[in-house]
JSON list of C-alpha atoms and ligand atoms in Angstrom, two decimals:
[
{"chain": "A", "resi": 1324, "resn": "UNK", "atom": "CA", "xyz": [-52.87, -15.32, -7.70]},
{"chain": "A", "resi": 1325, "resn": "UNK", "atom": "CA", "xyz": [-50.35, -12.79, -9.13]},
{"chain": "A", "resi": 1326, "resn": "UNK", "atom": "CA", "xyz": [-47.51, -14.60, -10.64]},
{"chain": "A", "resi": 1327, "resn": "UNK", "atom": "CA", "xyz": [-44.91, -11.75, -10.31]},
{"chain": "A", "resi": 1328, "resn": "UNK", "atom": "CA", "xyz": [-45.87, -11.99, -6.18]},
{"chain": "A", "resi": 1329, "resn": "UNK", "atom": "CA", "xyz": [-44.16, -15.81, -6.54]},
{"chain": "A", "resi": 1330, "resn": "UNK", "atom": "CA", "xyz": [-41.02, -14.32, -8.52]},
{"chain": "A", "resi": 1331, "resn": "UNK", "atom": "CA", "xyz": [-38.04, -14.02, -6.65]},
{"chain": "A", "resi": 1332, "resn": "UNK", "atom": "CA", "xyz": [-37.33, -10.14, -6.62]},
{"chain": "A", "resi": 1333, "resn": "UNK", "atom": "CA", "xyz": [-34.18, -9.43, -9.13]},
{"chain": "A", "resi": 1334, "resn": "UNK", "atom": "CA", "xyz": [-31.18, -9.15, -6.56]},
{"chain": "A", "resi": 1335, "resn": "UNK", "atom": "CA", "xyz": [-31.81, -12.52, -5.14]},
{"chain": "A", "resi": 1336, "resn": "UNK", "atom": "CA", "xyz": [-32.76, -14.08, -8.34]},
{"chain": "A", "resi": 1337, "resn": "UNK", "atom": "CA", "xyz": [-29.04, -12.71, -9.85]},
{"chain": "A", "resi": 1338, "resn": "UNK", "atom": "CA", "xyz": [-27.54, -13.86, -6.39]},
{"chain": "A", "resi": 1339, "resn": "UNK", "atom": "CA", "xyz": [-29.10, -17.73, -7.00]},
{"chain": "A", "resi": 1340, "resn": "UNK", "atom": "CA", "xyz": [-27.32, -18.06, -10.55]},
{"chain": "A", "resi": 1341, "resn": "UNK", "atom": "CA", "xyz": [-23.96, -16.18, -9.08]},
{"chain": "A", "resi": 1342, "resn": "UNK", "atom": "CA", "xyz": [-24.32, -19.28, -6.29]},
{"chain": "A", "resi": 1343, "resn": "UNK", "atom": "CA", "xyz": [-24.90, -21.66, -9.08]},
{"chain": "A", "resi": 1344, "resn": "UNK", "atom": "CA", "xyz": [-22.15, -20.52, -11.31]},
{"chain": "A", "resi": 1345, "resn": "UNK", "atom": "CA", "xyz": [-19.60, -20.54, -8.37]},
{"chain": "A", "resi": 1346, "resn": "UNK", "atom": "CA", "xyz": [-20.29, -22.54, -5.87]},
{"chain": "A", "resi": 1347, "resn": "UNK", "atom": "CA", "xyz": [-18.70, -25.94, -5.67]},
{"chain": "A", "resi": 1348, "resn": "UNK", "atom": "CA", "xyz": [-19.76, -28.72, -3.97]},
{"chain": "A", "resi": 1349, "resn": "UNK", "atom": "CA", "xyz": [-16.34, -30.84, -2.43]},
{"chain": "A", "resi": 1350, "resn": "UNK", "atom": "CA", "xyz": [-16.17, -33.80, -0.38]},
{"chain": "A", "resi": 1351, "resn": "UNK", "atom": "CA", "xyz": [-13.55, -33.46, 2.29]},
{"chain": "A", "resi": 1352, "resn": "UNK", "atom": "CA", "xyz": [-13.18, -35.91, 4.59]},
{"chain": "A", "resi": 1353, "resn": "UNK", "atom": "CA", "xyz": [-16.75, -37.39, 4.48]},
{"chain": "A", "resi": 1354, "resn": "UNK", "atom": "CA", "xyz": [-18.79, -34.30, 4.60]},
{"chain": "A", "resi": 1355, "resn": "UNK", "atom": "CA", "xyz": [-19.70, -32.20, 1.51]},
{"chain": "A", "resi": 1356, "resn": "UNK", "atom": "CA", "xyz": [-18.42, -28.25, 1.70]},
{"chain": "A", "resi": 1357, "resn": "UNK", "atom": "CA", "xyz": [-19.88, -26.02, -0.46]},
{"chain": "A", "resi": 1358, "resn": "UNK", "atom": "CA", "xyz": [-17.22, -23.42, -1.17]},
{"chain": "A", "resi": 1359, "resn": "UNK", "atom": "CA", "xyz": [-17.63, -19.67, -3.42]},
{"chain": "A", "resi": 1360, "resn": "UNK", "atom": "CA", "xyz": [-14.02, -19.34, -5.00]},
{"chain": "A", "resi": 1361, "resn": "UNK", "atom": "CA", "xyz": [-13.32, -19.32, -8.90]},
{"chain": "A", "resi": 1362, "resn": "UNK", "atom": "CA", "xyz": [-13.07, -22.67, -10.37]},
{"chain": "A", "resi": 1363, "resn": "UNK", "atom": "CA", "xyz": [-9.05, -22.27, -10.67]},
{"chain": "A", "resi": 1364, "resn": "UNK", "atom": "CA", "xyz": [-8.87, -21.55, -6.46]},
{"chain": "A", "resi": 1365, "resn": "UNK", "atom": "CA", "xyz": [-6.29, -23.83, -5.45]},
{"chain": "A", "resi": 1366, "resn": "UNK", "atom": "CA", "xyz": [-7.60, -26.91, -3.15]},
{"chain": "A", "resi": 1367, "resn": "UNK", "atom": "CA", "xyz": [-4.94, -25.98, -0.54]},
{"chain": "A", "resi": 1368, "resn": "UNK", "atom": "CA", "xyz": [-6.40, -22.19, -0.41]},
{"chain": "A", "resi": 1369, "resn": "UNK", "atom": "CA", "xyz": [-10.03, -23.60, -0.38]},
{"chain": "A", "resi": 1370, "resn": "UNK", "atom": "CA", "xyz": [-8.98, -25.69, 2.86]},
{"chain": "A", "resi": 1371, "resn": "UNK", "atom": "CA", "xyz": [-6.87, -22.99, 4.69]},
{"chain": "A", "resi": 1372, "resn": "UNK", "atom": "CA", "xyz": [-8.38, -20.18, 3.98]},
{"chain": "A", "resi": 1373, "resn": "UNK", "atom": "CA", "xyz": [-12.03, -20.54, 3.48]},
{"chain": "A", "resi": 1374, "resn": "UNK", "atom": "CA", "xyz": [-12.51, -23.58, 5.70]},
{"chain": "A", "resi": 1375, "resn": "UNK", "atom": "CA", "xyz": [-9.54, -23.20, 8.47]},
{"chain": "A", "resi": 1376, "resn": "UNK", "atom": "CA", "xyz": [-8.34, -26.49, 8.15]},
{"chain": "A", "resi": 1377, "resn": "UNK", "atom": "CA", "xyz": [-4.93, -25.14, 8.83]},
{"chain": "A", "resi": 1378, "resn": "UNK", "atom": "CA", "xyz": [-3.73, -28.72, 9.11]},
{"chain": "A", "resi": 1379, "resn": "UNK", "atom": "CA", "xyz": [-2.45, -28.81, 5.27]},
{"chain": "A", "resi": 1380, "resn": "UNK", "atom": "CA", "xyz": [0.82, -26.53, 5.01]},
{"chain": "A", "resi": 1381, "resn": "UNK", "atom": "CA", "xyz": [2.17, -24.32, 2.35]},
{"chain": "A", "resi": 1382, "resn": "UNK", "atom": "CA", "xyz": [5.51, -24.53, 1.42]},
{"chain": "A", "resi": 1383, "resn": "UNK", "atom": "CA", "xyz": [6.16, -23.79, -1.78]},
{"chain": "A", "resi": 1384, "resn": "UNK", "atom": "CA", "xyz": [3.31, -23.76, -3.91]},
{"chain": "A", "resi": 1385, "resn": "UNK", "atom": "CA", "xyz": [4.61, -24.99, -6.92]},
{"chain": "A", "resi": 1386, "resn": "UNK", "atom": "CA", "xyz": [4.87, -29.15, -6.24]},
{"chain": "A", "resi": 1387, "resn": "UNK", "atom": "CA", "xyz": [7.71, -28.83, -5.30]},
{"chain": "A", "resi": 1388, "resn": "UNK", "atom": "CA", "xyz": [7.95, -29.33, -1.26]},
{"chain": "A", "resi": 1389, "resn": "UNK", "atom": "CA", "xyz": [5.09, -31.84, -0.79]},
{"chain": "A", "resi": 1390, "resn": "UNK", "atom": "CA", "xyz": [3.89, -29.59, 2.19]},
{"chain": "A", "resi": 1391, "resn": "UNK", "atom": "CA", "xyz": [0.09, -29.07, 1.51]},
{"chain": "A", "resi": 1392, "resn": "UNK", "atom": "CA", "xyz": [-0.29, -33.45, 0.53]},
{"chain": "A", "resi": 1393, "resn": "UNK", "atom": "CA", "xyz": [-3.83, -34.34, 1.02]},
{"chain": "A", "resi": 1394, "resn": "UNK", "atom": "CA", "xyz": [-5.48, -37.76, -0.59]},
{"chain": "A", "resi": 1395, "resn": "UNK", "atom": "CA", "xyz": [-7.59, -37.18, -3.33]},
{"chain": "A", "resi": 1396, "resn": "UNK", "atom": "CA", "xyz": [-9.49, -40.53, -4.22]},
{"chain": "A", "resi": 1397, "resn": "UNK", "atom": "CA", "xyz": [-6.57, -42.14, -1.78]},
{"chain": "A", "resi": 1398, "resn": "UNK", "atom": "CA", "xyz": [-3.77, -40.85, -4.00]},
{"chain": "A", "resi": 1399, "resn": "UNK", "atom": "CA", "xyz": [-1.23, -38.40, -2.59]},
{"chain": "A", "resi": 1400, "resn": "UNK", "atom": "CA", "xyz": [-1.62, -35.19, -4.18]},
{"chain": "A", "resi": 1401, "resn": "UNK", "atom": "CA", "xyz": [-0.17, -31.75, -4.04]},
{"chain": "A", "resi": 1402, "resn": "UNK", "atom": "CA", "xyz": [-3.25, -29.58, -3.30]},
{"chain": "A", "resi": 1403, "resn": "UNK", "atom": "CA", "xyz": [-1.21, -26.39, -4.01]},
{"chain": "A", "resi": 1404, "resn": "UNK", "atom": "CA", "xyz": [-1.59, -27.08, -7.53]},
{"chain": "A", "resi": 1405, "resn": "UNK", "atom": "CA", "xyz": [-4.72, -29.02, -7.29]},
{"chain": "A", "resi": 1406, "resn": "UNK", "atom": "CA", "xyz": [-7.79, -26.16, -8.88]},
{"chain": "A", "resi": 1407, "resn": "UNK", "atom": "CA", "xyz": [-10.93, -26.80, -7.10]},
{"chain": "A", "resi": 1408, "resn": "UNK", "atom": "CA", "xyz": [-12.66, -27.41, -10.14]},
{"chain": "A", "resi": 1409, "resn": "UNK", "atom": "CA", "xyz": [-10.78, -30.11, -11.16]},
{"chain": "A", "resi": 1410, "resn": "UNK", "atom": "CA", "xyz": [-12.14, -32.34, -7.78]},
{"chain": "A", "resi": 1411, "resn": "UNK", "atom": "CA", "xyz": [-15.54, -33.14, -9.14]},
{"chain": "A", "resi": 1412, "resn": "UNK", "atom": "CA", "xyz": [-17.27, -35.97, -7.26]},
{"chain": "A", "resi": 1413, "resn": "UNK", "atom": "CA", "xyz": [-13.42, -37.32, -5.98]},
{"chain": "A", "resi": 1414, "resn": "UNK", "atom": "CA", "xyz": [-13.18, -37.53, -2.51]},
{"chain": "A", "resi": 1415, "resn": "UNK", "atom": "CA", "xyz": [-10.24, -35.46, -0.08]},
{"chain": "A", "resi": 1416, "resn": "UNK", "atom": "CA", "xyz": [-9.14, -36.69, 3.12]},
{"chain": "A", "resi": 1417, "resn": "UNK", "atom": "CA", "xyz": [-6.66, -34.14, 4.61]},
{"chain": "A", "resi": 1418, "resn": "UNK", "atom": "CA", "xyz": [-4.67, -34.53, 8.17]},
{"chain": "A", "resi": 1419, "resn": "UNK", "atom": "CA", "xyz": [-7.13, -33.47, 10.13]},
{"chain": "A", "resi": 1420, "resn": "UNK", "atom": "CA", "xyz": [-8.90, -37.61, 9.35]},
{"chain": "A", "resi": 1421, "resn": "UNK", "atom": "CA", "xyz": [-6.17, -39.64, 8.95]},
{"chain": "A", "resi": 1422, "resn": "UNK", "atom": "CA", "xyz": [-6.85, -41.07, 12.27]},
{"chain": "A", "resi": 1423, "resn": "UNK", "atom": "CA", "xyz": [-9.63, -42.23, 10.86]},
{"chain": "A", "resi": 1424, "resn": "UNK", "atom": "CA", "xyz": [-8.50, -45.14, 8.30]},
{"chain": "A", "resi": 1425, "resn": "UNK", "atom": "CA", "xyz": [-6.34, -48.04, 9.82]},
{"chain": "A", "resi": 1426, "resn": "UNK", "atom": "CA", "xyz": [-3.00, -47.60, 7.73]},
{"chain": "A", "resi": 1427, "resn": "UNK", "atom": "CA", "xyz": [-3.16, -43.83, 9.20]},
{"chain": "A", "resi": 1428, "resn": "UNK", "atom": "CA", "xyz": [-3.66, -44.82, 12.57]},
{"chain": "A", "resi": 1429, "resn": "UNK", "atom": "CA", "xyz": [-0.08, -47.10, 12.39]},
{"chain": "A", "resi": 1430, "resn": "UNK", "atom": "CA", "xyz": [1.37, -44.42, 10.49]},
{"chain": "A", "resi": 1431, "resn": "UNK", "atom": "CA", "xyz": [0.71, -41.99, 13.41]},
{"chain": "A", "resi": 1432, "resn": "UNK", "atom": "CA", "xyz": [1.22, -44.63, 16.45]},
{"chain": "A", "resi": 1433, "resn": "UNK", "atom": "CA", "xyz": [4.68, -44.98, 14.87]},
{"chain": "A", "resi": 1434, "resn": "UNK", "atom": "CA", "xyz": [5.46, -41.13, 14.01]},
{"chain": "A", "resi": 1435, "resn": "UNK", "atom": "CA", "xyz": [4.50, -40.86, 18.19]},
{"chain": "A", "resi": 1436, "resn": "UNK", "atom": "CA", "xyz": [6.66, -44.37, 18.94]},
{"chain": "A", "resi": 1437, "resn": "UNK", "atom": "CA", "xyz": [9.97, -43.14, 16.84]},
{"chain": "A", "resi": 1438, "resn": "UNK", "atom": "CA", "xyz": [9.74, -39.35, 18.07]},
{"chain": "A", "resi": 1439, "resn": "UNK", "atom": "CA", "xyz": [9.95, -38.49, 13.98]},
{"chain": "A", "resi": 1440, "resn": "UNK", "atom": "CA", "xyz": [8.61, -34.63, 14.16]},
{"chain": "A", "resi": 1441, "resn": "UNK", "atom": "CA", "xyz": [11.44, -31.95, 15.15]},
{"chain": "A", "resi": 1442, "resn": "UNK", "atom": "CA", "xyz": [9.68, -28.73, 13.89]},
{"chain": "A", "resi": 1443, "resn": "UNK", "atom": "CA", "xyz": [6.71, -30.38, 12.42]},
{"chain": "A", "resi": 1444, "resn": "UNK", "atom": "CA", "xyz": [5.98, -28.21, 9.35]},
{"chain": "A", "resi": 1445, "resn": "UNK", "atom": "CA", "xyz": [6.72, -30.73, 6.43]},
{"chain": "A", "resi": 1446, "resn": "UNK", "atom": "CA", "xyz": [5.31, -33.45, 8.92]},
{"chain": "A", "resi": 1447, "resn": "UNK", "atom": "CA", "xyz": [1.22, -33.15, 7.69]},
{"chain": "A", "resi": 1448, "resn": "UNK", "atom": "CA", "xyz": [2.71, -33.60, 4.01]},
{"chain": "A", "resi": 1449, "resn": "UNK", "atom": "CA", "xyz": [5.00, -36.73, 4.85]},
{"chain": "A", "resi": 1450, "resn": "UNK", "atom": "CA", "xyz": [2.23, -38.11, 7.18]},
{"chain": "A", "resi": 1451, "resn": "UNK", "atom": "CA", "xyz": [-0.40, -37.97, 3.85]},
{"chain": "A", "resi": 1452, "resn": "UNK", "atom": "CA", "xyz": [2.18, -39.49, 1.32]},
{"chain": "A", "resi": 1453, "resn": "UNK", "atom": "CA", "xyz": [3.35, -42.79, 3.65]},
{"chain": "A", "resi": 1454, "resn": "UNK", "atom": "CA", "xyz": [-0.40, -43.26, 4.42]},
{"chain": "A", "resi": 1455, "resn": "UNK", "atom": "CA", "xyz": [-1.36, -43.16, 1.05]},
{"chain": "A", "resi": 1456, "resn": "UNK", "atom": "CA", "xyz": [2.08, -45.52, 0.57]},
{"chain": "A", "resi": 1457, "resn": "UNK", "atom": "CA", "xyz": [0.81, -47.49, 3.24]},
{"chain": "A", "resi": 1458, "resn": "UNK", "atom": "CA", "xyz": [-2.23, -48.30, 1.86]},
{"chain": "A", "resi": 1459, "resn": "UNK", "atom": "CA", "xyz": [-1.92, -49.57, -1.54]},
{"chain": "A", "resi": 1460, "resn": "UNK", "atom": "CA", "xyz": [1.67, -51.06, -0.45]},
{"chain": "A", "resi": 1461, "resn": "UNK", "atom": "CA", "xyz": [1.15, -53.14, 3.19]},
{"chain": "A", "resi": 1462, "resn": "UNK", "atom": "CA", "xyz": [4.98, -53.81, 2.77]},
{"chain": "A", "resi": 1463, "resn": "UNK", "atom": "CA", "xyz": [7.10, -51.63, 1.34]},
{"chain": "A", "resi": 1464, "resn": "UNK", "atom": "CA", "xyz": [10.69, -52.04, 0.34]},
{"chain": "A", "resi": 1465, "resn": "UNK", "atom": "CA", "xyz": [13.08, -49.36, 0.63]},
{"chain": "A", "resi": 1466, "resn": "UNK", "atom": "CA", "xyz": [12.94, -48.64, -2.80]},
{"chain": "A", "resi": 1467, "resn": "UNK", "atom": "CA", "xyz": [8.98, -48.14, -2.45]},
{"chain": "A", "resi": 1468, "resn": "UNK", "atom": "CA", "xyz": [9.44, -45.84, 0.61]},
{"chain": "A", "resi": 1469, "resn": "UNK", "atom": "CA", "xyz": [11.98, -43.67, -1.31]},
{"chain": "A", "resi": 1470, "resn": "UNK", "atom": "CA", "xyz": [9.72, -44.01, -4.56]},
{"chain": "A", "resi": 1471, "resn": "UNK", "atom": "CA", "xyz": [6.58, -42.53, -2.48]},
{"chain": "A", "resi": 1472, "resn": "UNK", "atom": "CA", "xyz": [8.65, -40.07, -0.12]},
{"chain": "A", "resi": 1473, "resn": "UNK", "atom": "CA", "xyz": [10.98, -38.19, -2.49]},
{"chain": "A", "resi": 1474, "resn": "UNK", "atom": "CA", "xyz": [8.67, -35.37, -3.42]},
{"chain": "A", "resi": 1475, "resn": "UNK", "atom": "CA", "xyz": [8.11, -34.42, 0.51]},
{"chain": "A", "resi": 1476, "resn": "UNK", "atom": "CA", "xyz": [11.00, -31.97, 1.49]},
{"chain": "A", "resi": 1477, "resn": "UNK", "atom": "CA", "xyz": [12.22, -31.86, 5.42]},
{"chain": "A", "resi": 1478, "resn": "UNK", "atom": "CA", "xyz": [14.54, -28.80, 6.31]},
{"chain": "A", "resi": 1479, "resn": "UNK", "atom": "CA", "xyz": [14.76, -30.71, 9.43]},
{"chain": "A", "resi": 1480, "resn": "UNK", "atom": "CA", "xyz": [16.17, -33.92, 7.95]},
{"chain": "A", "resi": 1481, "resn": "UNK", "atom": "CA", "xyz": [14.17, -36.36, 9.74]},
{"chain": "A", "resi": 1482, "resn": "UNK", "atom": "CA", "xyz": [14.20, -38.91, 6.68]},
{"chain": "A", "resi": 1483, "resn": "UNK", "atom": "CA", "xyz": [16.30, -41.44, 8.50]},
{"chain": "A", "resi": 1484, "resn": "UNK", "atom": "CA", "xyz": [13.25, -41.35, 11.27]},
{"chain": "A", "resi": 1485, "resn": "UNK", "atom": "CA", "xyz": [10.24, -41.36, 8.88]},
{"chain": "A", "resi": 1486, "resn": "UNK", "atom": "CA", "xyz": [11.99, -44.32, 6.95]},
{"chain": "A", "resi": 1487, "resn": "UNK", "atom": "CA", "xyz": [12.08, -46.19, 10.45]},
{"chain": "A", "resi": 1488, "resn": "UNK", "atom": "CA", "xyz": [8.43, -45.18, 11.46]},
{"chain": "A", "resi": 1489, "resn": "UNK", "atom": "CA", "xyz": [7.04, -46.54, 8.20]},
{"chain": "A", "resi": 1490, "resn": "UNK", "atom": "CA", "xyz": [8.75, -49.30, 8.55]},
{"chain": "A", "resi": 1491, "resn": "UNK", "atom": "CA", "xyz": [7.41, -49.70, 11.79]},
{"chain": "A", "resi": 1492, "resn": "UNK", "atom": "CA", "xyz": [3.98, -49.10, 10.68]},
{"chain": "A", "resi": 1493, "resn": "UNK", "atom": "CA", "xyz": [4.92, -51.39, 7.85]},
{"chain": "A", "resi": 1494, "resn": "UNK", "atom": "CA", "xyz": [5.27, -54.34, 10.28]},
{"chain": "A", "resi": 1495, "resn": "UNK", "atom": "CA", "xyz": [8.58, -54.86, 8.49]},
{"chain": "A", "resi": 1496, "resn": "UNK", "atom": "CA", "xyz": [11.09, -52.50, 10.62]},
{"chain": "A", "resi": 1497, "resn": "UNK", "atom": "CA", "xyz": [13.68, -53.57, 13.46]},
{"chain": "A", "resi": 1498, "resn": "UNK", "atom": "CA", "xyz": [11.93, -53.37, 16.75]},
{"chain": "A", "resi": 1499, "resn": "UNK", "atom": "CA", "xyz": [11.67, -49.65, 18.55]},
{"chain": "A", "resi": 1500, "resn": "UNK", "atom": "CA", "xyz": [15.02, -48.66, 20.23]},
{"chain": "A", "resi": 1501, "resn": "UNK", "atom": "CA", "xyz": [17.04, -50.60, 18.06]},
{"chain": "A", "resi": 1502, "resn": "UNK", "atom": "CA", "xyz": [17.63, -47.56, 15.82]},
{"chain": "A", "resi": 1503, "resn": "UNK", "atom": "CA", "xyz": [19.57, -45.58, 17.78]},
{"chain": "B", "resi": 449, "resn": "FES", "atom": "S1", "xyz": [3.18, -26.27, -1.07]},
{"chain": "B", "resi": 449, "resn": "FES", "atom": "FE1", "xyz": [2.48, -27.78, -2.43]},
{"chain": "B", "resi": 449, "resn": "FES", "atom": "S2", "xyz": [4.23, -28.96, -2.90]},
{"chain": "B", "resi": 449, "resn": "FES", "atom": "FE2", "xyz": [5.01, -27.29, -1.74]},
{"chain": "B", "resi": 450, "resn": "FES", "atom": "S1", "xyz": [10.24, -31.60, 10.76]},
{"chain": "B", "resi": 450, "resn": "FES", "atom": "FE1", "xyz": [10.96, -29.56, 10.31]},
{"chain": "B", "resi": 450, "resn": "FES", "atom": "S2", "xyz": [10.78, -29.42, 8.16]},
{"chain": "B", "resi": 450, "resn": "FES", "atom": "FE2", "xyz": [10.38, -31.50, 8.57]}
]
């Protein structure tokens, strides 16, 4: 048999090491994704743009807004700034699963009971950072809540709301209609 008939012809072979060299393998929200960006892509770019998982928002871009919060390993974290190279064999959950864990589930029941969202932009971001609140804390005291929520901005100034909603979630808040 003639070996060069088994080698992979030259444009194909270069194409295979390009793959290897670029490709990264991420876990977001249970499945793997195997993405082609440069290894300092930001995570919230990787989602939006090459995946259309439009659920994660961009804001500011620079940490500062807490916008584009995802979980990564549970943790609230500013994908904005996160470089997909840095995820490794972490997992990401992002919006679009929340749902899918039971702290998220109360957190969303009780954005939905306490009418929090007005515009909605910030909302994915605040949604990701009392979930991941939620979950390591079961009861949170105000100073917690504030602790966890400062870095997600609302131009809409629902705070008052998302404080009751967590709360509410929380087990811990006054009972609905008793806010206003
Ligand atoms: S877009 Fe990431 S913190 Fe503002
Ligand atoms: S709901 Fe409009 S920015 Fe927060």
């Amino acid at each position: 048999m003639d070996a060069a008939a088994t080698l992979p012809s030259a444009p194909v072979f270069v194409r295979f090491c390009r793959e290897l060299a670029l490709a990264f393998n991420v876990n977001i929200n249970g499945s793997r994704h195997s993405v082609d960006v440069d290894g300092d892509t930001p995570l919230l770019w990787v989602l939006r743009d090459v995946l259309g998982m439009t659920g994660t928002k961009f804001g500011c871009g620079i940490a500062q807004c807490g916008a584009c919060t995802v979980h990564i390993d549970g943790a609230a974290t500013r994908s904005c700034i996160t470089t997909i190279d840095s995820i490794g064999n972490s997992t990401v959950t992002t919006i679009e699963a929340i749902g899918r864990t039971s702290a998220g589930q109360k957190i969303q029941q009780a954005w939905l009971d306490r009418e929090v969202v007005q515009c909605g932009y910030c909302q994915s971001g605040q949604i990701m950072s009392a979930t991941a609140l939620l979950t390591v804390n079961p009861h949170p005291t105000d100073a917690d809540i504030n602790d966890a929520m400062a870095g997600n901005i609302c131009r809409c100034g629902t705070y008052p709301r998302i404080r009751d909603a967590i709360k509410q979630a929380a087990g811990t808040g006054a009972k609905q209609g008793a806010r206003e």
